[in-house]
Amino acid sequence: VKMSSMDLEKLKMTGAGRAIAVLTSGGDAQGMNAAVRAVTRMGIYVGAKVYLIYEGYQGLVDGGDNIKLAHWHSVTNIIQQGGTVIGSARCKAFTTREGRLAAAFNLVKKGITNLCVCGGDGSLTGANLFRTEWSSLLEELVQKGRITDTMAKQHNHLNIVGLVGSIDNDFCGTDMTIGADSALHRIMEIIDAIMTTAQSHQRTFVLEVMGRHCGYLALVSALASGADWLFIPEAPPQEGWEDRMCARLEGSRIKGSRLNIIIVAEGAVDIHGKPIPSTYVKDLVVKRLGYDTRVTVLGHVQRGGTPSAFDRILSSKLGVEAVIALMEASPTTPACAIGLSGNHPVRLPLMECVEMTKLVQTAMNEKRFDEAIKLRGGSFENNWNIYKLLAIQKPSHLNTAYKYLTHVLPQSNFSLAILNVGAPAAGMNAAARSAVRLALAHGHKVYAVQDGFQGLAKGEVFEMEWHSVAGWTGQGGSLLGTKRTLPNKHMEKIVETIAKFNISALLVIGGFEGYEGVLQLFEARSRYDELCIPMCVIPATISNNVPGTDFSLGADTAVNAAMEGCDKIKQSATGTKRRVFVVETMGGFCGYLATCTGIAVGADAAYIFEDPFNIHDLKTNVDHLTEKMKKDIQRGLVLRNEKCHENYTTDFIHKLYSSEGKGVFDCRVNVLGHLQQGGAPSPFDRNFGTKLGVRAVQWISERLTENFRQDRVFANSPETACVLGLNRKVIAFSPVTDLKAETDFEHRMPKVQWWFKLRPMLKMLAKYQTSFCEYVPGEIEHVTRRSISIDSGF
Ligand SMILES: *[C@@H]1O[C@H](CO)[C@@H](O)[C@H](O)[C@H]1NC(C)=O
Ligand SMILES: *[C@@H]1O[C@H](CO)[C@@H](O)[C@H](O)[C@H]1NC(C)=O
Ligand SMILES: *[C@@H]1O[C@H](CO)[C@@H](O)[C@H](O)[C@H]1NC(C)=O
């Protein structure tokens, strides 16, 4: 249901005279601050009073100074901080009725009847109990003469909304919990560091990661690091695992690997429910194989550091939605939790999700492990299947489980070529690695093409082996070599190479040029039979401007890089006088990078091409910054996409701000440049790349088999030249010809971009003139066991 501006006027009205309190509870998670900031600012935006409750439920019970009225600037400059600035404490008192009675009194005294709790499932269950008891608590307060009857009547209902903060990603119903992505960032940083030392010494590393009951962090880290073995509570290893694990480690050593990684979730158990400690695994490897083996227990490091871009943006979205859910709540709406489904916030029935989460534990306790994995959701299950698929090293030793997973018989006579096109993007190598390995496992011959379409024209084609791609997942840039050249001018030569190497399928990993290139090849099919082969594009570009997908590989890494750059730029000026930074980001005409970075760093504005602006908008923003600076705020940050306006250049904006801010602040320019392309891929891009590589090859194998007639592959339907993309949460193959109508070729981007609806939120959070007419509130999701297990979950 789209809100009209009329509805918004109503929303603003409903906020007036109402009070919202926000608290964080349980273990801290990165991104909680962004959630507190978003709830506070959205609350103020709709006209409500917002209170911050310090020290979690303890502060609610103790009252007094722990419950403070918040202003717009109470939450300035906290988005980049780790942990939670309002504190989180374990609270015994709140588990007693007496404690909850005190809490109710403290809320009623301040006129608060809306409570937003950010914490794990235990904390949210506590909030729900509080809500159900509310009227009886008020009755008791009246009886004891602590509040009047009128007060009780005025506050007769408590609205609750939950935001799930948990690094384990262990809450059913949401794709991601707040803090999980940041924890993965910490884990990958450590694995990368360990890999460099292990490689120089030929070592085996046993890494213990957090997750007492949930193997999510361990599973995704294993996928993103190409680990040799993995232990998670949801899938205890079958009897005899010791032999199989040692055989696998030996196998990879024989193939020349200098490093083995074993990942153990804290809660790993064997099939009898007996814990498998990391030291046991280490001793086993030392005893059986004599390898130099080290254990690293990551512990609290995983909670530390600065929140990732994903967590900051996620928390901002969920926080805004939480306020709207509170404003729309009535005594009959059940308590809800705000979750994420694809790119969108959704409202979930809180207690049903909690129940579902408990079912997973019950299933594990009762040794129904397949069911436990299913209950974790489609995404978890898919990760698990892909891990199993890629862990199988020798294509010749295919087992039945493998055949079942791939649905393809080994040994084909097909040759597949893989190339990178466009600018380098993080995740390209991860996609190439999994594609090469799965294609080999399908029995195909795999060629790597150096330097994109240009290399294809020149015949720069090399055969790949299983080991050629070892260690590629964590590497940035493009190891195959990439060029922007389009195929049109070299079509004859390209066709020659395809014929010469008898190439039956093309996998293009690249940006807008990759899509355009495959479109050109497709359109040349009528002239060349050689081009009647399956072709697939895996979108990979920091600009995220490829039609047919919500996300391109490399975009998440780029947003993180730009965000870290901005964090440092802001911090650099600590202790100097008031300063506004104008920061230029890449992205061509596409404003994705500038917009997402803007949300992640809490920028004052982000100018992009798609959201036209004029001199009045610039002036409004300068005035706003000047006002802000007068109010004791030291820093301003304005982002500008490189091609947002041909005349209002970065230099122009710099000069404008410098002149208008004279006497109040000075202005500096930073062009982030190529640091946005580089660096190690983020966990998301490694994982996303790995999965896209697998899906692309599965699809190609199916198309090859389908279109094989009389000793050759002949594929000429539009459905055989596709962009592989993520649309909301569904993996989709869109024919390149169908995408033509959706593409703005002049500005190299899709005509409709989903992230555009994040713009009002960016402006609102920056208190920059905006209307929320465009805001689309979260849908209400009905959680059932079935809906959770059938989501395509990527
Ligand atoms: C592959 O080619 C060989 C000989 O060239 C042939 O014997 C075999 O049947 C072919 N396999 C498939 C799956 O077509
Ligand atoms: C920029 O200025 C030129 C004249 O120098 C003008 O023709 C053009 O329309 C301007 N561009 C925009 C986007 O206003
Ligand atoms: C070329 O590849 C096809 C499979 O697409 C295979 O059937 C054929 O035998 C190959 N031709 C040569 C000359 O290798």
Short mmCIF file of N, CA, C and O in Angstrom, two decimals, residues 186-238:
data_model
loop_
_atom_site.label_atom_id
_atom_site.label_comp_id
_atom_site.label_asym_id
_atom_site.label_seq_id
_atom_site.Cartn_x
_atom_site.Cartn_y
_atom_site.Cartn_z
N ARG A 186 34.64 -8.58 10.42
CA ARG A 186 35.75 -8.82 11.36
C ARG A 186 36.38 -10.18 11.09
O ARG A 186 37.59 -10.34 11.05
N ILE A 187 35.52 -11.19 10.92
CA ILE A 187 36.04 -12.55 10.71
C ILE A 187 36.89 -12.60 9.44
O ILE A 187 37.99 -13.16 9.43
N MET A 188 36.41 -11.99 8.37
CA MET A 188 37.16 -12.05 7.11
C MET A 188 38.48 -11.29 7.20
O MET A 188 39.47 -11.70 6.62
N GLU A 189 38.49 -10.18 7.95
CA GLU A 189 39.75 -9.44 8.12
C GLU A 189 40.78 -10.36 8.77
O GLU A 189 41.94 -10.40 8.38
N ILE A 190 40.33 -11.10 9.78
CA ILE A 190 41.27 -11.97 10.49
C ILE A 190 41.69 -13.15 9.61
O ILE A 190 42.86 -13.50 9.55
N ILE A 191 40.74 -13.72 8.90
CA ILE A 191 41.10 -14.84 8.02
C ILE A 191 42.11 -14.37 6.96
O ILE A 191 43.09 -15.05 6.68
N ASP A 192 41.89 -13.19 6.39
CA ASP A 192 42.84 -12.67 5.40
C ASP A 192 44.23 -12.52 6.00
O ASP A 192 45.24 -12.85 5.38
N ALA A 193 44.28 -12.00 7.23
CA ALA A 193 45.57 -11.80 7.88
C ALA A 193 46.24 -13.15 8.13
O ALA A 193 47.44 -13.32 7.89
N ILE A 194 45.45 -14.11 8.59
CA ILE A 194 45.99 -15.43 8.88
C ILE A 194 46.47 -16.11 7.61
O ILE A 194 47.49 -16.79 7.59
N MET A 195 45.74 -15.92 6.53
CA MET A 195 46.11 -16.57 5.28
C MET A 195 47.49 -16.16 4.81
O MET A 195 48.25 -16.97 4.32
N THR A 196 47.82 -14.89 4.98
CA THR A 196 49.15 -14.47 4.53
C THR A 196 50.23 -15.14 5.37
O THR A 196 51.22 -15.62 4.83
N THR A 197 50.04 -15.21 6.70
CA THR A 197 51.09 -15.85 7.48
C THR A 197 51.11 -17.36 7.25
O THR A 197 52.15 -17.97 7.14
N ALA A 198 49.92 -17.95 7.14
CA ALA A 198 49.88 -19.41 6.97
C ALA A 198 50.52 -19.81 5.65
O ALA A 198 51.19 -20.85 5.56
N GLN A 199 50.33 -18.99 4.63
CA GLN A 199 50.86 -19.34 3.33
C GLN A 199 52.39 -19.38 3.32
O GLN A 199 52.99 -20.21 2.67
N SER A 200 52.99 -18.50 4.11
CA SER A 200 54.45 -18.53 4.11
C SER A 200 55.00 -19.68 4.95
O SER A 200 56.16 -20.03 4.85
N HIS A 201 54.18 -20.29 5.79
CA HIS A 201 54.68 -21.37 6.65
C HIS A 201 54.08 -22.74 6.41
O HIS A 201 54.40 -23.67 7.12
N GLN A 202 53.17 -22.88 5.47
CA GLN A 202 52.46 -24.16 5.29
C GLN A 202 51.77 -24.57 6.59
O GLN A 202 52.22 -25.49 7.28
N ARG A 203 50.75 -23.89 6.92
CA ARG A 203 50.09 -24.17 8.18
C ARG A 203 48.63 -24.56 7.99
O ARG A 203 48.02 -24.27 6.98
N THR A 204 48.12 -25.19 9.04
CA THR A 204 46.69 -25.45 9.09
C THR A 204 46.13 -24.58 10.21
O THR A 204 46.69 -24.55 11.30
N PHE A 205 45.07 -23.87 9.90
CA PHE A 205 44.45 -23.03 10.91
C PHE A 205 43.07 -23.53 11.29
O PHE A 205 42.25 -23.82 10.41
N VAL A 206 42.86 -23.66 12.59
CA VAL A 206 41.54 -24.01 13.08
C VAL A 206 40.97 -22.73 13.69
O VAL A 206 41.53 -22.19 14.64
N LEU A 207 39.90 -22.24 13.11
CA LEU A 207 39.33 -20.97 13.56
C LEU A 207 38.00 -21.20 14.25
O LEU A 207 37.10 -21.78 13.66
N GLU A 208 37.91 -20.73 15.47
CA GLU A 208 36.63 -20.86 16.15
C GLU A 208 35.89 -19.53 16.08
O GLU A 208 36.39 -18.51 16.54
N VAL A 209 34.70 -19.54 15.51
CA VAL A 209 33.91 -18.31 15.41
C VAL A 209 32.68 -18.41 16.30
O VAL A 209 32.27 -19.50 16.69
N MET A 210 32.07 -17.26 16.61
CA MET A 210 30.92 -17.24 17.51
C MET A 210 29.72 -17.94 16.89
O MET A 210 29.62 -18.09 15.69
N GLY A 211 28.81 -18.31 17.72
CA GLY A 211 27.59 -19.00 17.26
C GLY A 211 27.37 -20.22 18.11
O GLY A 211 27.73 -21.33 17.73
N ARG A 212 26.78 -20.03 19.29
CA ARG A 212 26.57 -21.14 20.20
C ARG A 212 25.49 -22.06 19.65
O ARG A 212 25.58 -23.26 19.75
N HIS A 213 24.47 -21.45 19.05
CA HIS A 213 23.35 -22.26 18.58
C HIS A 213 23.16 -22.16 17.08
O HIS A 213 22.40 -22.90 16.50
N CYS A 214 23.80 -21.16 16.49
CA CYS A 214 23.54 -20.91 15.08
C CYS A 214 24.85 -20.86 14.32
O CYS A 214 25.78 -20.16 14.70
N GLY A 215 24.91 -21.60 13.23
CA GLY A 215 26.16 -21.71 12.47
C GLY A 215 26.29 -20.70 11.35
O GLY A 215 27.18 -20.83 10.51
N TYR A 216 25.43 -19.67 11.34
CA TYR A 216 25.45 -18.74 10.20
C TYR A 216 26.83 -18.12 9.94
O TYR A 216 27.33 -18.16 8.82
N LEU A 217 27.43 -17.55 11.00
CA LEU A 217 28.72 -16.87 10.80
C LEU A 217 29.77 -17.86 10.29
O LEU A 217 30.54 -17.54 9.39
N ALA A 218 29.79 -19.06 10.87
CA ALA A 218 30.77 -20.06 10.46
C ALA A 218 30.54 -20.48 9.01
O ALA A 218 31.48 -20.56 8.22
N LEU A 219 29.29 -20.68 8.66
CA LEU A 219 28.97 -21.14 7.31
C LEU A 219 29.36 -20.11 6.26
O LEU A 219 30.03 -20.43 5.26
N VAL A 220 28.97 -18.86 6.48
CA VAL A 220 29.28 -17.84 5.49
C VAL A 220 30.79 -17.58 5.44
O VAL A 220 31.37 -17.39 4.37
N SER A 221 31.47 -17.62 6.61
CA SER A 221 32.93 -17.44 6.59
C SER A 221 33.59 -18.57 5.82
O SER A 221 34.56 -18.34 5.11
N ALA A 222 33.08 -19.78 5.97
CA ALA A 222 33.67 -20.91 5.26
C ALA A 222 33.52 -20.75 3.75
O ALA A 222 34.44 -20.98 2.98
N LEU A 223 32.34 -20.30 3.35
CA LEU A 223 32.11 -20.07 1.92
C LEU A 223 33.02 -18.95 1.41
O LEU A 223 33.62 -19.05 0.35
N ALA A 224 33.10 -17.87 2.19
CA ALA A 224 33.83 -16.69 1.74
C ALA A 224 35.34 -16.89 1.81
O ALA A 224 36.09 -16.11 1.23
N SER A 225 35.81 -17.91 2.52
CA SER A 225 37.26 -18.10 2.60
C SER A 225 37.68 -19.39 1.88
O SER A 225 38.85 -19.71 1.83
N GLY A 226 36.73 -20.11 1.35
CA GLY A 226 37.06 -21.37 0.69
C GLY A 226 37.67 -22.35 1.68
O GLY A 226 38.67 -23.02 1.38
N ALA A 227 37.08 -22.45 2.88
CA ALA A 227 37.64 -23.31 3.92
C ALA A 227 37.57 -24.79 3.51
O ALA A 227 36.74 -25.19 2.70
N ASP A 228 38.50 -25.60 4.08
CA ASP A 228 38.54 -27.02 3.75
C ASP A 228 37.49 -27.83 4.50
O ASP A 228 37.05 -28.87 4.03
N TRP A 229 37.16 -27.37 5.69
CA TRP A 229 36.19 -28.14 6.48
C TRP A 229 35.45 -27.19 7.40
O TRP A 229 35.99 -26.15 7.78
N LEU A 230 34.22 -27.56 7.75
CA LEU A 230 33.36 -26.67 8.53
C LEU A 230 32.55 -27.48 9.53
O LEU A 230 32.02 -28.53 9.19
N PHE A 231 32.47 -26.98 10.75
CA PHE A 231 31.62 -27.61 11.77
C PHE A 231 30.56 -26.62 12.22
O PHE A 231 30.89 -25.54 12.72
N ILE A 232 29.29 -26.94 12.03
CA ILE A 232 28.21 -26.08 12.53
C ILE A 232 27.21 -26.93 13.32
O ILE A 232 27.06 -28.11 13.04
N PRO A 233 26.53 -26.29 14.29
CA PRO A 233 25.61 -27.08 15.12
C PRO A 233 24.45 -27.68 14.33
O PRO A 233 23.93 -28.72 14.70
N GLU A 234 24.06 -27.03 13.22
CA GLU A 234 22.91 -27.52 12.46
C GLU A 234 23.22 -28.77 11.65
O GLU A 234 22.31 -29.44 11.17
N ALA A 235 24.51 -29.07 11.44
CA ALA A 235 24.85 -30.20 10.59
C ALA A 235 26.05 -30.95 11.16
O ALA A 235 27.16 -30.84 10.65
N PRO A 236 25.83 -31.70 12.24
CA PRO A 236 26.95 -32.43 12.82
C PRO A 236 27.51 -33.44 11.81
O PRO A 236 26.74 -33.99 11.02
N PRO A 237 28.82 -33.63 11.81
CA PRO A 237 29.40 -34.56 10.84
C PRO A 237 29.03 -36.00 11.14
O PRO A 237 28.86 -36.38 12.30
N GLN A 238 28.87 -36.78 10.11
CA GLN A 238 28.56 -38.20 10.26
C GLN A 238 29.75 -38.93 10.87
O GLN A 238 30.88 -38.46 10.81
#
